[in-house]
Short mmCIF file of C-alpha atoms in Angstrom, two decimals:
data_model
loop_
_atom_site.label_atom_id
_atom_site.label_comp_id
_atom_site.label_asym_id
_atom_site.label_seq_id
_atom_site.Cartn_x
_atom_site.Cartn_y
_atom_site.Cartn_z
CA MET J 1 0.83 0.09 0.10
CA PRO J 2 1.37 3.91 -1.13
CA ARG J 3 2.03 5.37 2.25
CA ARG J 4 0.45 8.71 3.67
CA GLY J 5 3.24 11.28 1.26
CA GLU J 6 3.29 8.65 -1.35
CA LEU J 7 -0.89 8.92 -1.31
CA SER J 8 -1.49 12.90 -0.91
CA SER J 9 1.25 13.46 -4.24
CA LYS J 10 -0.53 10.80 -5.88
CA LEU J 11 -3.65 12.49 -5.00
CA SER J 12 -2.21 16.44 -5.84
CA ARG J 13 -1.59 15.13 -9.02
CA TRP J 14 -4.56 13.36 -10.11
CA ILE J 15 -6.72 16.05 -9.25
CA SER J 16 -4.58 18.76 -10.93
CA LEU J 17 -5.28 16.21 -13.98
CA LYS J 18 -9.16 16.16 -13.63
CA THR J 19 -9.17 19.68 -13.12
CA SER J 20 -7.02 20.61 -16.83
CA LEU J 21 -9.53 18.17 -18.61
CA SER J 22 -12.77 19.54 -16.15
CA ASN J 23 -11.23 23.06 -17.79
CA SER J 24 -10.88 21.75 -21.16
CA MET J 25 -14.63 20.09 -20.90
CA ARG J 26 -15.73 23.13 -20.46
CA ARG J 27 -14.46 25.36 -23.43
CA GLN J 28 -15.87 22.50 -25.82
CA ARG J 29 -19.43 23.99 -23.98
CA LEU J 30 -20.19 20.68 -22.87
CA PRO J 31 -24.20 20.91 -21.49
CA LYS J 32 -23.65 19.81 -17.88
CA PRO J 33 -20.14 19.44 -17.33
CA GLY J 34 -18.10 16.02 -15.95
CA VAL J 35 -21.72 14.11 -16.96
CA HIS J 36 -20.86 11.69 -19.89
CA MET J 37 -21.50 7.77 -20.33
CA VAL J 38 -20.20 5.25 -17.99
CA THR J 39 -19.30 1.84 -20.18
CA PHE J 40 -19.27 -1.18 -18.23
CA ARG J 41 -17.99 -4.37 -20.30
CA LEU J 42 -19.73 -7.37 -18.43
CA PHE J 43 -19.36 -10.11 -20.97
CA LEU J 44 -22.36 -11.92 -19.18
CA ILE J 45 -22.64 -15.45 -19.95
CA THR J 46 -22.58 -14.60 -23.52
CA ALA J 47 -20.85 -18.42 -24.05
CA LEU J 48 -21.11 -20.73 -21.14
CA PHE J 49 -21.80 -23.75 -23.20
CA PRO J 50 -22.27 -24.05 -25.85
CA SER J 51 -24.97 -27.10 -26.63
CA THR J 52 -24.07 -29.94 -23.96
CA VAL J 53 -21.14 -27.96 -22.82
CA PHE J 54 -20.26 -24.66 -23.70
CA ALA J 55 -21.69 -21.32 -25.19
CA ALA J 56 -24.15 -22.11 -27.66
CA GLY J 57 -26.30 -24.56 -25.39
CA PHE J 58 -26.36 -21.52 -23.11
CA PHE J 59 -30.17 -21.28 -23.32
CA ARG J 60 -30.52 -25.52 -23.69
CA PRO J 61 -27.51 -27.62 -22.06
CA GLY J 62 -27.33 -31.57 -22.98
CA VAL J 63 -28.72 -33.08 -19.91
CA GLY J 64 -28.11 -36.80 -18.76
CA ALA J 65 -26.45 -39.67 -17.83
CA GLY J 66 -26.97 -41.71 -20.71
CA PRO J 67 -27.05 -39.31 -23.67
CA LEU J 68 -24.47 -37.16 -22.28
CA SER J 69 -22.16 -40.75 -22.73
CA MET J 70 -23.17 -41.34 -26.16
CA GLY J 71 -22.07 -37.78 -27.45
CA GLY J 72 -24.76 -35.80 -26.55
CA THR J 73 -27.61 -37.61 -29.04
CA GLY J 74 -31.11 -38.73 -28.75
CA ILE J 75 -33.47 -36.31 -30.96
CA ALA J 76 -34.49 -39.87 -32.73
CA SER J 77 -33.22 -41.93 -29.31
CA ALA J 78 -33.34 -40.78 -25.69
CA ASP J 79 -34.98 -42.45 -23.58
CA PRO J 80 -38.41 -41.20 -22.09
CA THR J 81 -36.65 -40.27 -19.06
CA TYR J 82 -35.09 -37.64 -21.24
CA ALA J 83 -37.48 -37.03 -23.78
CA ALA J 84 -37.81 -33.43 -22.82
CA TRP J 85 -34.64 -31.85 -23.15
CA TYR J 86 -33.74 -33.90 -26.99
CA ASN J 87 -37.26 -34.88 -28.22
CA PRO J 88 -40.47 -34.47 -26.38
CA ALA J 89 -41.86 -37.13 -29.14
CA ARG J 90 -39.83 -40.01 -27.34
CA LEU J 91 -41.30 -39.43 -24.21
CA GLY J 92 -44.55 -41.81 -26.33
CA PHE J 93 -41.68 -44.52 -25.74
CA ALA J 94 -42.67 -44.76 -22.07
CA GLN J 95 -44.44 -47.98 -21.13
CA LYS J 96 -47.97 -47.96 -19.73
CA GLY J 97 -47.27 -46.75 -15.81
CA PHE J 98 -45.45 -44.67 -14.01
CA PHE J 99 -41.04 -43.80 -14.23
CA VAL J 100 -38.68 -41.21 -12.49
CA SER J 101 -35.78 -40.44 -13.55
CA VAL J 102 -33.24 -38.78 -10.87
CA ASP J 103 -29.39 -37.91 -12.73
CA GLY J 104 -26.39 -36.49 -10.50
CA THR J 105 -24.06 -34.92 -12.75
CA ALA J 106 -19.88 -33.88 -11.59
CA LEU J 107 -19.19 -30.26 -13.07
CA GLN J 108 -15.66 -29.88 -13.42
CA GLU J 109 -13.10 -27.13 -15.68
CA ARG J 110 -10.25 -25.44 -15.83
CA THR J 111 -9.95 -22.19 -16.63
CA GLN J 112 -6.27 -19.74 -17.02
CA PHE J 113 -5.21 -16.94 -18.19
CA ARG J 114 -2.23 -14.85 -19.44
CA ARG J 115 -2.82 -11.53 -20.91
CA SER J 116 -0.08 -10.22 -22.96
CA SER J 117 1.05 -6.07 -23.44
CA VAL J 118 1.10 -6.52 -27.14
CA GLY J 119 -1.56 -4.08 -29.25
CA LEU J 120 -1.97 -2.48 -24.93
CA LEU J 121 -2.02 0.41 -27.07
CA LYS J 122 -4.85 1.15 -29.15
CA PRO J 123 -4.81 4.70 -32.24
CA PRO J 124 -4.73 7.40 -30.73
CA ARG J 125 -3.08 6.49 -27.68
CA ASP J 126 -0.08 4.90 -29.87
CA GLN J 127 0.86 7.45 -31.46
CA ASP J 128 1.25 10.13 -28.45
CA ASN J 129 3.45 9.25 -26.97
CA PRO J 130 2.75 5.68 -26.45
CA SER J 131 6.82 4.58 -24.48
CA PHE J 132 5.37 6.59 -21.89
CA TYR J 133 1.70 5.42 -21.53
CA GLU J 134 3.27 1.24 -21.86
CA ASN J 135 5.70 2.12 -18.91
CA LYS J 136 3.14 3.28 -16.72
CA ILE J 137 1.22 0.78 -17.52
CA LEU J 138 3.87 -1.97 -16.83
CA GLN J 139 4.65 -0.53 -14.14
CA ASN J 140 1.39 -0.73 -12.50
CA THR J 141 0.08 -4.11 -13.68
CA GLU J 142 2.00 -7.66 -13.25
CA PHE J 143 2.14 -9.36 -17.19
CA SER J 144 2.74 -12.79 -15.61
CA ASP J 145 4.68 -15.34 -17.77
CA GLU J 146 3.20 -17.57 -15.52
CA PHE J 147 -0.76 -18.29 -16.37
CA LEU J 148 -4.00 -17.29 -13.66
CA GLN J 149 -6.43 -19.92 -12.32
CA ALA J 150 -9.52 -19.35 -11.46
CA LYS J 151 -11.30 -20.73 -8.10
CA ASN J 152 -14.07 -22.42 -8.83
CA CYS J 153 -16.12 -23.18 -5.34
CA PHE J 154 -19.74 -23.71 -6.24
CA GLY J 155 -22.63 -23.47 -3.62
CA GLN J 156 -21.31 -20.48 -1.28
CA VAL J 157 -23.25 -17.14 -1.42
CA ARG J 158 -20.23 -15.70 -2.46
CA ALA J 159 -16.50 -16.30 -2.73
CA ALA J 160 -15.18 -13.31 -4.75
CA ASN J 161 -11.85 -12.72 -3.31
CA THR J 162 -11.99 -14.56 0.46
CA PRO J 163 -9.15 -16.09 0.98
CA GLU J 164 -8.98 -19.89 0.23
CA GLU J 165 -8.51 -20.72 4.04
CA ASP J 166 -11.22 -18.75 4.73
CA TRP J 167 -13.96 -20.52 2.17
CA LYS J 168 -17.03 -22.24 3.37
CA PRO J 169 -17.02 -26.15 2.47
CA CYS J 170 -17.98 -27.12 -0.98
CA LEU J 171 -16.25 -29.11 -3.12
CA PRO J 172 -13.95 -27.76 -5.02
CA GLY J 173 -13.17 -27.28 -9.27
CA THR J 174 -16.55 -29.31 -8.59
CA ARG J 175 -21.25 -28.37 -9.50
CA PRO J 176 -22.58 -30.45 -8.79
CA ILE J 177 -26.32 -30.71 -11.44
CA PRO J 178 -29.31 -32.66 -10.57
CA TYR J 179 -31.72 -33.92 -12.35
CA ILE J 180 -35.26 -35.46 -11.94
CA ALA J 181 -37.95 -36.73 -14.12
CA LEU J 182 -41.54 -38.43 -13.57
CA GLY J 183 -43.89 -39.09 -15.89
CA TYR J 184 -46.86 -41.52 -17.04
CA GLY J 185 -47.53 -44.01 -19.41
CA SER J 186 -51.09 -44.03 -20.53
CA GLY J 187 -50.67 -47.63 -22.62
CA LYS J 188 -52.97 -46.07 -25.50
CA GLY J 189 -50.17 -43.51 -27.32
CA TRP J 190 -50.22 -40.61 -24.88
CA SER J 191 -47.26 -39.97 -22.06
CA LEU J 192 -47.29 -36.72 -19.57
CA ALA J 193 -43.66 -36.05 -17.92
CA PHE J 194 -42.12 -32.89 -15.89
CA SER J 195 -39.36 -32.23 -15.18
CA ALA J 196 -36.38 -30.53 -13.84
CA PHE J 197 -32.59 -29.62 -13.76
CA GLY J 198 -29.82 -27.18 -12.66
CA PRO J 199 -28.42 -24.75 -11.38
CA HIS J 200 -26.15 -25.34 -14.61
CA GLY J 201 -23.43 -22.93 -15.06
CA MET J 202 -20.05 -21.75 -14.07
CA SER J 203 -18.25 -20.20 -11.65
CA ARG J 204 -14.75 -18.57 -11.20
CA ASP J 205 -12.92 -16.21 -9.39
CA TRP J 206 -10.16 -14.71 -10.16
CA ASP J 207 -7.35 -11.98 -8.34
CA LYS J 208 -8.88 -9.16 -7.54
CA PHE J 209 -5.38 -6.76 -8.52
CA GLY J 210 -4.56 -9.36 -11.57
CA PRO J 211 -3.79 -8.66 -14.98
CA GLN J 212 -7.54 -9.84 -15.48
CA ARG J 213 -9.43 -7.25 -13.49
CA TYR J 214 -11.15 -5.43 -16.18
CA THR J 215 -12.59 -7.76 -17.53
CA VAL J 216 -13.89 -9.75 -14.57
CA VAL J 217 -13.42 -10.74 -11.17
CA TYR J 218 -16.03 -12.67 -10.19
CA ALA J 219 -18.57 -14.86 -11.95
CA ASP J 220 -21.44 -16.91 -11.09
CA VAL J 221 -23.87 -17.70 -13.62
CA GLN J 222 -27.16 -20.07 -13.42
CA MET J 223 -29.64 -21.37 -14.89
CA GLN J 224 -32.29 -23.73 -13.99
CA PHE J 225 -35.55 -25.61 -16.03
CA TYR J 226 -38.28 -26.34 -14.99
CA GLN J 227 -40.45 -28.44 -18.09
CA LEU J 228 -44.11 -29.66 -18.69
CA ALA J 229 -43.98 -32.07 -21.87
CA ALA J 230 -46.70 -34.19 -23.32
CA ALA J 231 -46.71 -37.23 -26.89
CA TYR J 232 -48.93 -39.07 -28.84
CA ARG J 233 -47.92 -41.89 -30.24
CA GLN J 234 -48.60 -43.76 -33.42
CA LYS J 235 -46.21 -47.44 -34.62
CA ASP J 236 -44.52 -45.76 -36.41
CA TRP J 237 -44.66 -41.75 -35.71
CA SER J 238 -44.80 -39.30 -32.35
CA VAL J 239 -45.50 -36.07 -31.69
CA GLY J 240 -44.58 -34.22 -28.83
CA LEU J 241 -44.67 -30.79 -26.95
CA GLY J 242 -42.76 -29.46 -23.88
CA MET J 243 -43.83 -26.39 -22.22
CA GLN J 244 -40.87 -25.27 -20.16
CA ASN J 245 -39.86 -21.94 -17.86
CA ILE J 246 -36.17 -21.02 -17.01
CA ARG J 247 -34.51 -19.34 -14.28
CA LEU J 248 -31.84 -17.59 -14.26
CA THR J 249 -29.39 -15.41 -12.16
CA VAL J 250 -26.10 -13.40 -12.40
CA ASP J 251 -23.23 -12.51 -9.64
CA GLN J 252 -20.75 -11.42 -11.36
CA THR J 253 -18.03 -8.58 -10.04
CA PHE J 254 -16.15 -6.29 -12.44
CA THR J 255 -13.62 -3.69 -12.85
CA VAL J 256 -13.31 0.56 -14.47
CA SER J 257 -10.89 2.48 -13.42
CA ALA J 258 -10.86 6.11 -12.57
CA ASP J 259 -7.01 6.97 -13.45
CA VAL J 260 -7.44 9.88 -15.96
CA LEU J 261 -3.90 8.80 -17.58
CA GLY J 262 -5.26 5.63 -18.14
CA THR J 263 -2.89 3.56 -16.76
CA GLU J 264 -4.72 0.86 -14.98
CA ASP J 265 -3.99 2.30 -11.49
CA PRO J 266 -4.90 -0.22 -9.10
CA GLY J 267 -5.59 2.73 -6.34
CA TYR J 268 -8.06 3.86 -8.79
CA ASP J 269 -9.62 1.06 -9.62
CA ALA J 270 -13.41 1.12 -8.90
CA TRP J 271 -15.53 -2.31 -8.88
CA ALA J 272 -19.13 -2.95 -9.54
CA ASP J 273 -20.94 -6.00 -8.24
CA VAL J 274 -23.66 -6.84 -10.00
CA ASN J 275 -26.61 -9.18 -8.47
CA VAL J 276 -29.62 -9.78 -10.95
CA ALA J 277 -32.20 -12.46 -11.48
CA ASP J 278 -35.30 -13.60 -14.04
CA ASN J 279 -37.73 -16.37 -12.65
CA PHE J 280 -40.10 -16.27 -15.53
CA ILE J 281 -38.66 -16.99 -19.09
CA PRO J 282 -40.72 -19.65 -20.69
CA ALA J 283 -39.62 -21.26 -23.97
CA ALA J 284 -41.51 -24.31 -25.70
CA THR J 285 -40.05 -27.33 -27.72
CA LEU J 286 -41.79 -29.20 -30.12
CA GLY J 287 -40.72 -33.15 -31.68
CA PHE J 288 -41.42 -35.55 -33.92
CA TRP J 289 -40.30 -39.17 -34.44
CA ARG J 290 -40.41 -40.95 -37.33
CA ALA J 291 -40.07 -45.03 -38.40
CA LEU J 292 -37.91 -45.28 -42.04
CA PRO J 293 -37.10 -48.12 -43.60
CA PHE J 294 -33.66 -50.08 -43.13
CA GLY J 295 -34.24 -49.75 -39.22
CA LEU J 296 -34.10 -45.75 -39.67
CA GLU J 297 -35.55 -43.82 -37.66
CA VAL J 298 -35.56 -39.96 -37.82
CA GLY J 299 -36.13 -37.19 -35.18
CA GLY J 300 -36.53 -33.72 -34.60
CA SER J 301 -37.12 -30.66 -32.19
CA LEU J 302 -37.99 -27.28 -32.47
CA MET J 303 -37.15 -24.63 -29.26
CA LEU J 304 -38.31 -21.13 -28.94
CA PRO J 305 -39.14 -18.36 -26.57
CA LEU J 306 -42.25 -17.56 -26.22
CA LEU J 307 -42.89 -14.37 -24.07
CA ALA J 308 -40.51 -11.03 -25.47
CA LYS J 309 -41.28 -8.17 -22.24
CA PRO J 310 -40.57 -4.67 -22.20
CA CYS J 311 -36.51 -4.78 -21.75
CA ALA J 312 -37.88 -1.10 -19.58
CA GLU J 313 -40.24 0.15 -18.20
CA GLY J 314 -42.69 2.03 -20.64
CA SER J 315 -39.68 1.26 -23.94
CA SER J 316 -41.46 -0.90 -27.29
CA GLU J 317 -38.31 -2.73 -27.41
CA ARG J 318 -39.02 -5.96 -26.06
CA CYS J 319 -35.96 -8.60 -24.74
CA HIS J 320 -36.44 -12.44 -23.86
CA VAL J 321 -34.62 -11.91 -20.50
CA VAL J 322 -35.09 -8.70 -18.42
CA ALA J 323 -33.24 -9.18 -15.14
CA GLU J 324 -33.65 -7.53 -12.30
CA GLY J 325 -31.80 -6.38 -9.25
CA THR J 326 -29.03 -4.35 -7.32
CA VAL J 327 -25.43 -3.69 -8.56
CA ALA J 328 -23.21 -2.39 -5.46
CA VAL J 329 -19.88 0.00 -6.16
CA ASP J 330 -16.94 0.02 -4.07
CA PHE J 331 -13.55 1.61 -4.73
CA ALA J 332 -10.02 0.95 -4.18
CA GLU J 333 -8.36 4.29 -1.84
CA GLU J 334 -7.77 6.25 -3.61
CA ALA J 335 -10.75 6.52 -5.68
CA ALA J 336 -12.23 6.76 -2.81
CA THR J 337 -11.08 9.20 -1.37
CA LEU J 338 -12.55 11.27 -4.63
CA VAL J 339 -16.39 9.64 -3.95
CA THR J 340 -19.09 12.03 -1.61
CA GLU J 341 -21.73 9.32 -2.33
CA VAL J 342 -23.44 6.60 -4.26
CA ASP J 343 -26.95 7.88 -5.39
CA GLY J 344 -29.23 4.27 -6.34
CA ASP J 345 -28.46 0.30 -6.24
CA ARG J 346 -30.68 -1.13 -8.84
CA GLY J 347 -29.95 -2.71 -12.39
CA VAL J 348 -31.12 -4.76 -15.52
CA LEU J 349 -29.46 -6.63 -17.52
CA THR J 350 -31.65 -7.43 -20.84
CA LEU J 351 -30.54 -9.74 -23.20
CA ASN J 352 -32.42 -12.57 -25.76
CA PHE J 353 -32.41 -15.73 -26.22
CA PRO J 354 -31.90 -17.77 -29.81
CA ARG J 355 -34.12 -20.32 -31.91
CA LEU J 356 -32.59 -23.97 -31.69
CA ALA J 357 -33.06 -27.07 -33.62
CA GLY J 358 -32.38 -29.64 -34.31
CA LEU J 359 -32.07 -32.87 -36.77
CA GLY J 360 -31.46 -36.74 -35.27
CA PHE J 361 -30.98 -39.96 -36.93
CA THR J 362 -30.19 -43.55 -35.61
CA LYS J 363 -29.94 -47.20 -36.67
CA ARG J 364 -30.65 -49.53 -35.12
CA PHE J 365 -28.54 -53.59 -35.74
CA GLY J 366 -31.99 -55.46 -33.90
CA ASP J 367 -31.23 -56.28 -29.70
CA ARG J 368 -27.96 -54.68 -30.48
CA GLY J 369 -27.14 -51.50 -30.45
CA PHE J 370 -27.26 -48.51 -32.20
CA ILE J 371 -25.66 -45.32 -33.43
CA ASN J 372 -27.34 -42.01 -33.32
CA LEU J 373 -26.26 -39.14 -35.82
CA ASP J 374 -27.23 -35.65 -34.57
CA PHE J 375 -27.04 -32.22 -35.72
CA PHE J 376 -27.92 -28.98 -33.80
CA TYR J 377 -28.41 -24.88 -35.69
CA GLU J 378 -27.95 -22.03 -33.17
CA ALA J 379 -29.64 -18.79 -34.67
CA TRP J 380 -27.01 -16.24 -32.40
CA ALA J 381 -26.59 -14.25 -34.99
CA GLN J 382 -30.04 -13.62 -36.33
CA ASP J 383 -31.81 -13.90 -32.61
CA VAL J 384 -30.02 -12.78 -30.01
CA GLY J 385 -27.75 -9.35 -30.23
CA ASP J 386 -26.45 -7.31 -28.29
CA VAL J 387 -26.91 -7.63 -24.05
CA ILE J 388 -27.70 -3.93 -22.65
CA PHE J 389 -27.09 -3.59 -18.75
CA ARG J 390 -29.49 -0.68 -17.80
CA PRO J 391 -28.55 1.07 -14.12
CA GLN J 392 -31.59 2.82 -12.48
CA GLU J 393 -31.05 6.07 -11.66
CA LEU J 394 -27.35 4.90 -10.53
CA VAL J 395 -25.12 8.42 -9.85
CA ILE J 396 -21.33 8.53 -8.69
CA ARG J 397 -21.16 12.08 -6.66
CA THR J 398 -17.74 13.38 -6.23
CA SER J 399 -15.65 16.02 -4.64
CA LEU J 400 -14.11 16.83 -8.07
CA PRO J 401 -15.07 20.22 -10.32
CA GLY J 402 -16.54 19.77 -13.16
CA SER J 403 -16.90 16.31 -12.63
CA GLU J 404 -19.81 16.37 -9.40
CA GLU J 405 -21.87 13.71 -11.18
CA ILE J 406 -21.24 10.35 -12.80
CA PRO J 407 -24.73 9.16 -14.08
CA PHE J 408 -24.28 5.38 -15.27
CA GLU J 409 -25.73 5.17 -18.37
CA ASP J 410 -27.57 2.07 -20.18
CA VAL J 411 -24.07 0.11 -21.10
CA VAL J 412 -24.81 -1.64 -24.12
CA PHE J 413 -22.73 -4.85 -25.36
CA PRO J 414 -21.88 -5.44 -29.02
CA LYS J 415 -21.13 -8.33 -29.68
CA LYS J 416 -20.09 -10.45 -32.41
CA TRP J 417 -22.37 -13.07 -33.58
CA SER J 418 -22.56 -15.90 -35.71
CA ASP J 419 -25.04 -19.05 -35.87
CA SER J 420 -23.50 -21.62 -34.05
CA VAL J 421 -24.05 -25.84 -35.76
CA GLY J 422 -22.87 -28.99 -33.89
CA VAL J 423 -22.35 -32.09 -35.23
CA ARG J 424 -22.31 -35.47 -32.73
CA ILE J 425 -22.21 -39.04 -33.60
CA GLY J 426 -22.38 -41.42 -30.25
CA GLY J 427 -23.88 -45.51 -30.20
CA GLU J 428 -24.75 -47.94 -28.18
CA TYR J 429 -24.07 -51.75 -27.87
CA ALA J 430 -25.84 -54.25 -25.75
CA MET J 431 -23.26 -57.07 -24.18
CA LYS J 432 -25.18 -60.33 -22.69
CA THR J 433 -23.47 -61.20 -19.65
CA ASP J 434 -24.96 -63.91 -16.51
CA LEU J 435 -25.85 -60.79 -14.81
CA GLY J 436 -27.94 -59.27 -17.55
CA THR J 437 -27.44 -57.12 -20.33
CA THR J 438 -24.49 -53.99 -20.11
CA ARG J 439 -24.50 -51.29 -22.38
CA LEU J 440 -22.05 -49.50 -23.21
CA ARG J 441 -21.98 -46.29 -24.61
CA ALA J 442 -19.94 -43.84 -26.55
CA GLY J 443 -20.08 -40.15 -28.32
CA PHE J 444 -18.09 -37.66 -29.96
CA LEU J 445 -19.02 -33.94 -30.38
CA TYR J 446 -18.56 -30.78 -32.37
CA GLU J 447 -19.13 -27.10 -32.01
CA GLN J 448 -19.09 -24.44 -33.87
CA ALA J 449 -18.05 -21.40 -31.83
CA ALA J 450 -21.20 -18.39 -31.14
CA ASN J 451 -18.66 -16.03 -30.31
CA ALA J 452 -16.16 -14.65 -32.61
CA PRO J 453 -11.84 -14.86 -31.07
CA GLU J 454 -11.67 -11.06 -30.54
CA ALA J 455 -14.18 -11.05 -28.61
CA MET J 456 -13.12 -13.22 -26.18
CA ASP J 457 -12.51 -12.82 -22.71
CA ILE J 458 -11.74 -15.11 -19.55
CA SER J 459 -15.98 -14.34 -18.87
CA ALA J 460 -16.65 -16.40 -22.00
CA LEU J 461 -14.43 -18.26 -23.46
CA ASP J 462 -15.83 -19.70 -26.94
CA TRP J 463 -14.17 -21.47 -29.66
CA ASP J 464 -14.67 -24.63 -31.86
CA LYS J 465 -13.78 -27.49 -29.68
CA MET J 466 -14.53 -31.51 -29.44
CA GLY J 467 -15.24 -33.70 -27.58
CA PHE J 468 -15.49 -37.37 -26.30
CA SER J 469 -17.33 -39.80 -23.67
CA VAL J 470 -18.33 -42.53 -22.69
CA GLY J 471 -20.92 -44.73 -20.72
CA ALA J 472 -22.53 -47.71 -19.70
CA SER J 473 -25.97 -49.09 -17.84
CA HIS J 474 -27.25 -52.55 -16.01
CA PRO J 475 -30.29 -53.37 -15.08
CA VAL J 476 -29.67 -53.98 -11.75
CA THR J 477 -33.81 -55.35 -10.87
CA PRO J 478 -35.77 -55.88 -13.75
CA ASN J 479 -37.56 -51.78 -13.55
CA ILE J 480 -34.85 -50.18 -12.11
CA ASP J 481 -31.48 -49.04 -14.29
CA VAL J 482 -27.90 -47.80 -12.71
CA ASP J 483 -26.22 -45.64 -15.67
CA ILE J 484 -22.74 -43.68 -15.64
CA GLY J 485 -21.07 -42.21 -18.02
CA TYR J 486 -18.01 -39.40 -18.17
CA LEU J 487 -17.14 -36.78 -20.94
CA LEU J 488 -13.66 -34.66 -21.55
CA ILE J 489 -12.64 -31.63 -24.10
CA PRO J 490 -9.24 -32.17 -23.46
CA GLN J 491 -7.88 -28.91 -22.95
CA THR J 492 -7.05 -26.21 -26.16
CA GLU J 493 -5.30 -23.50 -25.38
CA ILE J 494 -5.98 -20.27 -27.85
CA SER J 495 -3.89 -17.47 -28.72
CA ILE J 496 -5.50 -13.88 -28.80
CA THR J 497 -3.49 -10.58 -30.77
CA ASN J 498 -5.88 -8.72 -32.11
CA SER J 499 -8.41 -8.35 -29.41
CA SER J 500 -11.15 -5.89 -29.21
CA LEU J 501 -11.57 -6.05 -25.76
CA GLN J 502 -10.86 -2.47 -23.56
CA SER J 503 -10.15 -1.50 -20.36
CA VAL J 504 -13.68 0.58 -18.98
CA ASN J 505 -12.64 4.00 -17.81
CA ILE J 506 -15.31 6.31 -16.34
CA PHE J 507 -13.28 9.83 -17.68
CA ASP J 508 -13.06 8.43 -21.29
CA ALA J 509 -15.82 9.49 -22.98
CA GLU J 510 -16.98 11.92 -26.73
CA ARG J 511 -17.15 15.79 -24.99
CA ASP J 512 -18.14 17.98 -27.94
CA PRO J 513 -21.94 18.09 -28.27
CA GLU J 514 -21.39 19.11 -32.12
CA SER J 515 -20.60 15.61 -32.52
CA PRO J 516 -23.12 12.10 -33.04
CA ASN J 517 -20.51 10.34 -30.78
CA VAL J 518 -20.78 12.78 -28.30
CA GLY J 519 -20.75 10.24 -24.31
CA GLN J 520 -19.04 7.57 -26.41
CA PRO J 521 -15.34 6.11 -25.29
CA THR J 522 -12.23 7.87 -27.38
CA GLY J 523 -10.11 5.26 -26.66
CA GLN J 524 -7.64 8.28 -24.81
CA GLN J 525 -8.32 6.54 -21.56
CA LEU J 526 -8.63 2.88 -22.82
CA THR J 527 -6.20 0.01 -23.39
CA THR J 528 -7.02 -3.84 -24.53
CA VAL J 529 -7.41 -5.69 -21.79
CA GLY J 530 -8.19 -9.21 -24.30
CA ASN J 531 -5.20 -10.51 -25.67
CA GLY J 532 -3.03 -13.26 -23.92
CA ASP J 533 -3.30 -16.52 -23.73
CA TYR J 534 -6.53 -18.70 -22.54
CA LYS J 535 -6.60 -22.01 -22.05
CA LEU J 536 -9.29 -24.37 -21.10
CA SER J 537 -10.41 -28.22 -20.84
CA HIS J 538 -14.20 -29.59 -18.78
CA GLN J 539 -15.34 -32.46 -17.62
CA ARG J 540 -18.28 -34.23 -16.48
CA ILE J 541 -18.72 -37.29 -14.64
CA MET J 542 -22.50 -38.03 -14.52
CA ALA J 543 -24.99 -41.32 -12.73
CA SER J 544 -28.36 -41.75 -12.73
CA ILE J 545 -30.93 -43.87 -11.37
CA ARG J 546 -34.30 -44.63 -13.37
CA ALA J 547 -37.06 -46.93 -12.44
CA ARG J 548 -40.84 -47.87 -13.94
CA PHE J 549 -43.25 -49.31 -12.02
CA GLY J 550 -47.19 -49.30 -11.45
CA GLY J 551 -47.81 -51.15 -15.73
#
């Protein structure tokens, strides 16, 4: 920590610079001195997990020890206990009577980041004495050759920046994800089921003063799914409908800077802790199944968000997600000496969900087993658009002349979405033994990234990826089966040298009222924060018990 004399010297220099800046603002005839937009870079799980495990499946991740051990396939072959999530038409295959499935997944991931000093400054700063700014940044932020490791400790109300020895008991690096399904088959063609799944998502805790801090400090994002489904089946075809509600919660801490030199001085950091939730996000899934000649089967599913709510009070803009909650602001020691009051603590996060479509084929080989081939399409580019955080009359008041009030305006996070396509292959082989028929499973999946590499950051990792899975199922009794499975996304490393991610500085804004970009960042106080090396590995360990009774 700086000594008192050093702190006073820095504060005097800071106020002198800020006063000079304020005088410049007055010369530009700013209508209201000191009022300018703050642009937070809150990259909310926009690339959380595609399909089974990464970003595109943020909306609808894979479920179940059985399907996931076959690469996440199941559109044309899913057991009725998992049909609601892959294709509700498969619910029509429920035997007469009741069924129940209890399934658990242990989600583990390892996230690492090594920030690069390449491209720290962008025009016009890289043309205006860049060596001074770069040297100051390198003094203020440690660019180590070692990778930073995110801490993962799920199941806590709050883990951010808590010393590890003070953490409450938890499952280090593991998120438990339960799934339960209850259903009934009439034996006359129609079936009903209820299922619940979650929380699904990630939790990452980084160093509050680390080189990654202007991207994210802490993130815990959870989605919970609740679904009612019905199906009607005849011999060679089946149709189904699932109605679900999704609950989304976000707890995320990110850093902004009040360093007017734009040199990442940690003494002028400020942290925004966002806690928001949307408890009502309805969606529907339509499905069909059809038997074909030569032992072939085909299935299809389409998932659609149902309700577009007003994005803000009185707004004509509509959003699928309107997550309301609080935003708390905290300041580092030197920045805190400049702040007299923070007024307001409410905020809303808004975004849209994509349409998801799946088409699957199954080839059966009598009672020996089957092979699945599934294709997925997710309309991110067409449907999702920008993510927007909307503070509700949140204002910081300072003691600085010319910047007595700094309001938090709407924050737009433009994303470079592209539609995502995935392919999965999996199958099952029935091996007969003296103890019964053990079904061996294996699978492979490939997923395209939904977000551009230059927009990648450690709170939203997403790139083209491959995964492998294995599993088995064995009957304990004629009406009870036990499943186990394992899915692995091997560690992948990617280097980014053209990052579009920049730090957020509350004093960086176009102040000329005649400019069409008034209030927008100029880049004069911003630094590039997304260049570097990223590593991510991901695995799931699954187990389930499925039972049938009352037939």
